[in-house]
Structure formats: structure tokens, C-alpha cells
Tab-separated table of C-alpha atoms in Angstrom:
chain	number	residue	atom	x	y	z
A	7	UNK	CA	0.000	0.000	0.000
A	8	UNK	CA	1.486	3.359	-1.049
A	9	UNK	CA	1.683	6.303	1.346
A	10	UNK	CA	1.079	9.797	-0.045
A	11	UNK	CA	2.463	12.738	1.923
A	12	UNK	CA	1.367	16.332	1.346
A	13	UNK	CA	4.592	18.327	1.519
A	14	UNK	CA	4.018	21.363	-0.676
A	15	UNK	CA	2.489	24.043	1.554
A	16	UNK	CA	4.030	27.416	2.359
A	17	UNK	CA	4.178	26.946	6.119
A	18	UNK	CA	3.578	30.649	6.707
A	19	UNK	CA	2.885	30.263	10.442
A	20	UNK	CA	6.382	28.842	10.843
A	21	UNK	CA	8.048	31.563	8.805
A	22	UNK	CA	11.093	31.653	11.089
A	23	UNK	CA	11.997	28.231	9.697
A	24	UNK	CA	10.263	28.089	6.333
A	25	UNK	CA	11.811	31.170	4.769
A	26	UNK	CA	14.763	28.986	3.850
A	27	UNK	CA	13.258	25.483	3.547
A	28	UNK	CA	9.876	23.768	3.260
A	29	UNK	CA	8.160	22.832	6.512
A	30	UNK	CA	8.645	19.045	6.068
A	31	UNK	CA	12.399	19.715	6.121
A	32	UNK	CA	12.302	21.487	9.497
A	33	UNK	CA	14.339	19.300	11.821
A	34	UNK	CA	13.414	17.532	15.028
A	35	UNK	CA	16.441	15.900	16.625
A	36	UNK	CA	18.658	16.684	13.599
A	37	UNK	CA	16.276	14.885	11.207
A	38	UNK	CA	13.508	16.475	9.100
A	39	UNK	CA	10.010	15.937	10.447
A	40	UNK	CA	9.276	14.229	7.113
A	41	UNK	CA	11.836	11.551	8.013
A	42	UNK	CA	10.122	10.929	11.368
A	43	UNK	CA	6.775	10.489	9.594
A	44	UNK	CA	8.238	8.061	7.094
A	45	UNK	CA	9.972	6.033	9.797
A	46	UNK	CA	6.586	5.688	11.509
A	47	UNK	CA	4.975	4.274	8.368
A	48	UNK	CA	7.948	2.042	7.589
A	49	UNK	CA	7.724	0.533	11.083
A	50	UNK	CA	4.308	-0.835	10.115
A	51	UNK	CA	5.538	-2.151	6.768
A	52	UNK	CA	4.520	0.748	4.508
A	53	UNK	CA	7.703	1.628	2.627
A	54	UNK	CA	6.616	3.107	-0.693
A	55	UNK	CA	6.023	6.840	-0.514
A	56	UNK	CA	4.594	9.401	-2.919
A	57	UNK	CA	5.575	12.883	-1.780
A	58	UNK	CA	3.586	15.815	-3.192
A	59	UNK	CA	6.067	18.666	-3.600
A	60	UNK	CA	5.395	22.368	-3.992
A	61	UNK	CA	7.049	25.226	-2.111
A	62	UNK	CA	10.843	24.760	-2.145
A	63	UNK	CA	10.427	21.182	-3.291
A	64	UNK	CA	14.025	21.143	-4.511
A	65	UNK	CA	15.143	20.876	-0.863
A	66	UNK	CA	13.244	17.614	-0.505
A	67	UNK	CA	14.587	16.333	-3.819
A	68	UNK	CA	18.160	17.017	-2.715
A	69	UNK	CA	17.602	15.388	0.674
A	70	UNK	CA	16.668	12.079	-0.922
A	71	UNK	CA	19.238	12.306	-3.708
A	72	UNK	CA	21.968	12.678	-1.073
A	73	UNK	CA	20.384	10.431	1.543
A	74	UNK	CA	22.398	7.276	0.973
A	75	UNK	CA	25.669	9.189	0.707
A	76	UNK	CA	25.046	11.131	3.902
A	77	UNK	CA	23.724	8.136	5.865
A	78	UNK	CA	26.566	5.684	5.234
A	79	UNK	CA	30.323	5.470	5.425
A	80	UNK	CA	32.413	6.587	2.467
A	81	UNK	CA	35.750	5.628	0.988
A	82	UNK	CA	37.067	8.373	-1.258
A	83	UNK	CA	40.024	7.748	-3.569
A	84	UNK	CA	41.128	11.303	-4.256
A	85	UNK	CA	43.718	10.402	-6.868
A	86	UNK	CA	41.435	8.131	-8.881
A	87	UNK	CA	38.319	10.218	-8.315
A	88	UNK	CA	36.333	7.230	-7.101
A	89	UNK	CA	33.902	7.147	-4.216
A	90	UNK	CA	32.601	3.945	-2.628
A	91	UNK	CA	29.590	3.956	-0.303
A	92	UNK	CA	29.857	1.403	2.473
A	93	UNK	CA	26.846	-0.252	4.060
A	94	UNK	CA	25.264	2.308	6.355
A	95	UNK	CA	22.013	0.528	7.109
A	96	UNK	CA	20.026	2.742	4.744
A	97	UNK	CA	16.236	2.453	4.853
A	98	UNK	CA	14.627	0.199	2.265
A	99	UNK	CA	12.207	2.856	1.065
A	100	UNK	CA	10.992	3.648	-2.422
A	101	UNK	CA	10.237	7.367	-2.703
A	102	UNK	CA	8.408	9.072	-5.576
A	103	UNK	CA	8.914	12.844	-5.526
A	104	UNK	CA	6.182	14.569	-7.550
A	105	UNK	CA	6.018	18.292	-8.281
A	106	UNK	CA	2.363	19.245	-7.715
A	107	UNK	CA	2.754	22.992	-8.270
A	108	UNK	CA	3.436	26.001	-6.121
A	109	UNK	CA	-0.143	27.247	-5.750
A	110	UNK	CA	-2.059	23.959	-5.762
A	111	UNK	CA	-4.428	23.298	-2.864
A	112	UNK	CA	-4.411	20.131	-0.761
A	113	UNK	CA	-7.110	18.323	-2.732
A	114	UNK	CA	-5.496	19.404	-5.970
A	115	UNK	CA	-2.150	18.020	-4.864
A	116	UNK	CA	-3.753	14.670	-4.116
A	117	UNK	CA	-5.533	14.746	-7.470
A	118	UNK	CA	-2.196	15.225	-9.246
A	119	UNK	CA	-0.962	11.984	-7.670
A	120	UNK	CA	-3.809	9.950	-9.148
A	121	UNK	CA	-1.813	8.233	-11.875
A	122	UNK	CA	0.981	7.020	-9.627
A	123	UNK	CA	-1.364	5.968	-6.814
A	124	UNK	CA	-3.381	3.884	-9.243
A	125	UNK	CA	-6.563	1.979	-8.498
A	126	UNK	CA	-5.628	0.565	-5.120
A	127	UNK	CA	-6.254	1.560	-1.518
A	128	UNK	CA	-3.633	4.052	-0.345
A	129	UNK	CA	-2.712	6.058	2.734
A	130	UNK	CA	-2.130	9.786	3.065
A	131	UNK	CA	-0.936	12.195	5.707
A	132	UNK	CA	0.412	15.695	6.131
A	133	UNK	CA	4.131	16.456	6.178
A	134	UNK	CA	3.987	18.278	9.506
A	135	UNK	CA	2.287	16.018	12.059
A	136	UNK	CA	3.593	13.296	14.380
A	137	UNK	CA	1.666	10.576	16.181
A	138	UNK	CA	1.989	7.117	17.662
A	139	UNK	CA	-1.199	5.932	15.939
A	140	UNK	CA	-1.221	2.196	15.244
A	141	UNK	CA	-1.384	2.093	11.449
A	142	UNK	CA	-2.211	-1.612	11.333
A	143	UNK	CA	-5.308	-0.968	13.455
A	144	UNK	CA	-6.172	2.052	11.314
A	145	UNK	CA	-6.160	-0.022	8.112
A	146	UNK	CA	-8.146	-2.803	9.792
A	147	UNK	CA	-10.756	-0.263	10.915
A	148	UNK	CA	-10.955	1.226	7.421
A	149	UNK	CA	-11.564	-2.136	5.807
A	150	UNK	CA	-14.240	-3.019	8.342
A	151	UNK	CA	-16.107	0.273	7.806
A	152	UNK	CA	-16.024	0.017	3.980
A	153	UNK	CA	-16.047	3.794	3.515
A	154	UNK	CA	-14.210	5.631	0.755
A	155	UNK	CA	-12.112	7.508	3.315
A	156	UNK	CA	-11.025	7.024	6.902
A	157	UNK	CA	-9.362	9.840	8.813
A	158	UNK	CA	-7.715	9.656	12.191
A	159	UNK	CA	-9.685	11.718	14.706
A	160	UNK	CA	-7.566	13.157	17.512
A	161	UNK	CA	-7.999	15.544	20.396
A	162	UNK	CA	-5.776	18.626	20.066
A	163	UNK	CA	-3.228	19.099	22.838
A	164	UNK	CA	-4.636	21.240	25.632
A	165	UNK	CA	-2.909	24.643	25.787
A	166	UNK	CA	-4.519	26.469	28.659
A	167	UNK	CA	-5.554	25.625	32.179
A	168	UNK	CA	-8.543	27.238	33.852
A	169	UNK	CA	-9.114	29.603	36.740
A	170	UNK	CA	-11.279	28.573	39.676
A	171	UNK	CA	-13.337	31.665	40.599
A	172	UNK	CA	-15.376	32.395	43.706
A	173	UNK	CA	-17.064	35.747	44.414
A	174	UNK	CA	-14.731	37.637	42.113
A	175	UNK	CA	-11.594	35.986	43.471
A	176	UNK	CA	-9.258	33.560	41.727
A	177	UNK	CA	-8.970	30.823	44.325
A	178	UNK	CA	-7.091	28.258	42.270
A	179	UNK	CA	-6.106	26.835	38.934
A	180	UNK	CA	-7.334	23.743	37.134
A	181	UNK	CA	-5.249	21.791	34.685
A	182	UNK	CA	-6.974	21.380	31.351
A	183	UNK	CA	-7.035	17.825	30.096
A	184	UNK	CA	-6.594	16.941	26.453
A	185	UNK	CA	-9.804	14.943	26.869
A	186	UNK	CA	-11.676	18.226	27.351
A	187	UNK	CA	-11.021	19.121	23.732
A	188	UNK	CA	-13.233	18.074	20.821
A	189	UNK	CA	-12.202	15.717	18.036
A	190	UNK	CA	-10.353	17.128	15.019
A	191	UNK	CA	-8.899	15.779	11.781
A	192	UNK	CA	-5.408	14.527	12.625
A	193	UNK	CA	-4.469	13.282	9.160
A	194	UNK	CA	-3.258	9.694	8.829
A	195	UNK	CA	-5.905	8.837	6.245
A	196	UNK	CA	-6.780	5.688	4.338
A	197	UNK	CA	-8.355	6.282	0.922
A	198	UNK	CA	-10.078	4.232	-1.711
A	199	UNK	CA	-9.471	5.423	-5.295
A	200	UNK	CA	-13.104	6.552	-5.499
A	201	UNK	CA	-12.035	9.649	-3.570
A	202	UNK	CA	-10.744	11.158	-6.806
A	203	UNK	CA	-14.371	11.700	-7.871
A	204	UNK	CA	-14.530	14.317	-5.091
A	205	UNK	CA	-11.469	16.245	-6.286
A	206	UNK	CA	-12.385	18.688	-9.040
A	207	UNK	CA	-9.117	20.475	-9.788
A	208	UNK	CA	-6.039	22.227	-8.465
A	209	UNK	CA	-8.073	24.607	-6.311
A	210	UNK	CA	-9.914	21.824	-4.462
A	211	UNK	CA	-9.300	21.999	-0.732
A	212	UNK	CA	-9.289	18.499	0.730
A	213	UNK	CA	-10.471	19.660	4.151
A	214	UNK	CA	-13.024	22.323	3.186
A	215	UNK	CA	-14.374	20.863	-0.055
A	216	UNK	CA	-13.877	17.105	-0.360
A	217	UNK	CA	-14.185	15.877	3.233
A	218	UNK	CA	-17.523	17.631	3.942
A	219	UNK	CA	-18.979	16.139	0.757
A	220	UNK	CA	-17.720	12.706	1.754
A	221	UNK	CA	-19.271	13.145	5.192
A	222	UNK	CA	-22.578	14.177	3.624
A	223	UNK	CA	-22.503	11.017	1.501
A	224	UNK	CA	-21.678	8.954	4.618
A	225	UNK	CA	-18.368	7.916	3.092
A	226	UNK	CA	-16.058	9.361	5.768
A	227	UNK	CA	-15.134	7.119	8.689
A	228	UNK	CA	-13.260	8.342	11.764
A	229	UNK	CA	-10.693	6.232	13.611
A	230	UNK	CA	-10.505	7.683	17.125
A	231	UNK	CA	-6.954	7.898	18.434
A	232	UNK	CA	-6.417	8.896	22.054
A	233	UNK	CA	-2.641	8.533	22.117
A	234	UNK	CA	0.039	11.027	21.152
A	235	UNK	CA	-0.560	13.481	18.314
A	236	UNK	CA	1.070	16.828	17.632
A	237	UNK	CA	1.181	19.056	14.572
A	238	UNK	CA	4.007	21.503	13.896
A	239	UNK	CA	2.325	24.700	12.736
A	240	UNK	CA	4.219	27.213	14.873
A	241	UNK	CA	7.690	27.804	16.266
A	242	UNK	CA	6.308	27.038	19.723
A	243	UNK	CA	5.169	23.591	18.548
A	244	UNK	CA	8.491	22.972	16.828
A	245	UNK	CA	10.335	23.767	20.051
A	246	UNK	CA	7.975	21.516	22.012
A	247	UNK	CA	8.677	18.548	19.721
A	248	UNK	CA	12.398	19.240	19.880
A	249	UNK	CA	12.251	19.328	23.691
A	250	UNK	CA	10.512	15.949	23.738
A	251	UNK	CA	13.192	14.482	21.501
A	252	UNK	CA	16.081	15.885	23.501
A	253	UNK	CA	14.575	14.751	26.811
A	254	UNK	CA	14.134	11.204	25.523
A	255	UNK	CA	10.336	11.442	25.783
A	256	UNK	CA	9.909	10.635	22.108
A	257	UNK	CA	6.230	9.805	22.244
A	258	UNK	CA	5.807	9.280	18.485
A	259	UNK	CA	8.896	7.054	18.095
A	260	UNK	CA	7.345	3.624	17.629
A	261	UNK	CA	10.341	2.233	15.745
A	262	UNK	CA	13.537	0.728	17.106
A	263	UNK	CA	16.908	2.051	16.028
A	264	UNK	CA	19.284	-0.487	14.419
A	265	UNK	CA	21.813	-2.018	16.796
């Protein structure tokens, strides 16, 4: 099953980082967030990726072109001009990098991947969100529901606690639980190829146009995930993810590193 990743947006709310590179290339623990996402999928056996490029897509192209060289050991014969790449335990991924245009909307980007995704069930996620969602269970749920699309429903991380007030006085504080928040679209989709009938052109917005129509037609299932989920829309969120990585509390890291 192929995995499509939307990686072409401008990332304007993370302008401190995205002025020089696309958001999927912003690093968490010295690796692009895109790499973390792909390692998650690969852990569950999904190793063929179709990456929808747009804004500064050349950065992503170069990352994968150089990946094997930068990940392994090298022997360089300066006199002969030969370079040999030693075994560095490189991932066994197949990555299709597809330019989907600079101004294309999310549904339009997916539509432009139609030919390479073919007529089979496929997965899709955003290039800026991390989770520990069990992808095997997600696919099993999708197949049981028999809908055209399944999204992963998550509760957004709680940002603010509450004040306890009595007679005009603040007498305490209450921690706000993530469970107090409503469900939102967390990405990590499973699609049937019939979804392309809901994508009209480059300006189609997956979230605002296609998903509501699918819901109206009762073709949108929701897999409820109560574990870790975090998007990276702002510098604050980027710093939060980096702090988790550096502290060792890597809540999305479901894979094991090679010995």
C-alpha cells in the first residue's frame, strides 16, 4: 500500500523556519520531520512513498538524492576520483517525488498523484504532524467500515488551564485535560481510489471541499486515536517537539533504532 504525503504548503505560520526550507524539512532531533513520519509508516511495513512537492520542493529532492551518501560510510580515492559507499544501514524505502505545483491546494495536490497511486487503496498524511497511531489498526478499521475515506480523529493538545473563581476571586487553577477538547482531523488517512471523484481540480481543498462532501454522503469514517498526536504549525510547537526528543520522551517514536 502506497503512502502519499502532502509536503508542498508554504508553512507561513512557521516563517522563522520556512523562509529557507519547506516545513517538512524542518528538523526535530537533527532529522527532518518528514523523516520521522516516514519512519513511523515504515515501522508498520509501509515503505513506498509518494511525496507531493510544492514550495521549495528542490530541498526535498536534494535530501533524498543525497540520503544514501550522507547516511553511510564513504571511501574516497582522491587520486582516482572514485567514491565507494559502504553499508550504512540505509532504509529500504521507495520514494516518488512529484512536483504538484506552487499554488495547488491540498485536494489538488492529491488529485495530481492519481496516476501514480493507481486503483488501489492508499494512505495519506500531512508532512507536519507526528503521532503514535497504530497504522495496522487504522487499516483494519478502514476495511471493516467500507467507507471511501477514513481519517484519524484526535484531540488537540490542551494549551490552557482554567481559573477557579469564587465571588470575584481567583482561588485556584485547574489543569486542562486533552480529553476536554473536541475531536479534530489529525491526518493519517486511508483512501479508496473513489475519492478522486470528489477532487475537481487544483483549487480543491481536501479539508473544506472534499471531506464535507464525503461526510454528507456517509463515506467518511473516523478512527478515534487517544494517544500522542502533535502538529508543527508554529515555532512554539516545533520547540515543544524538539524538547521531547532531547529529553528522551519521544512519544511518536514507535520504531527501534538499528543495533
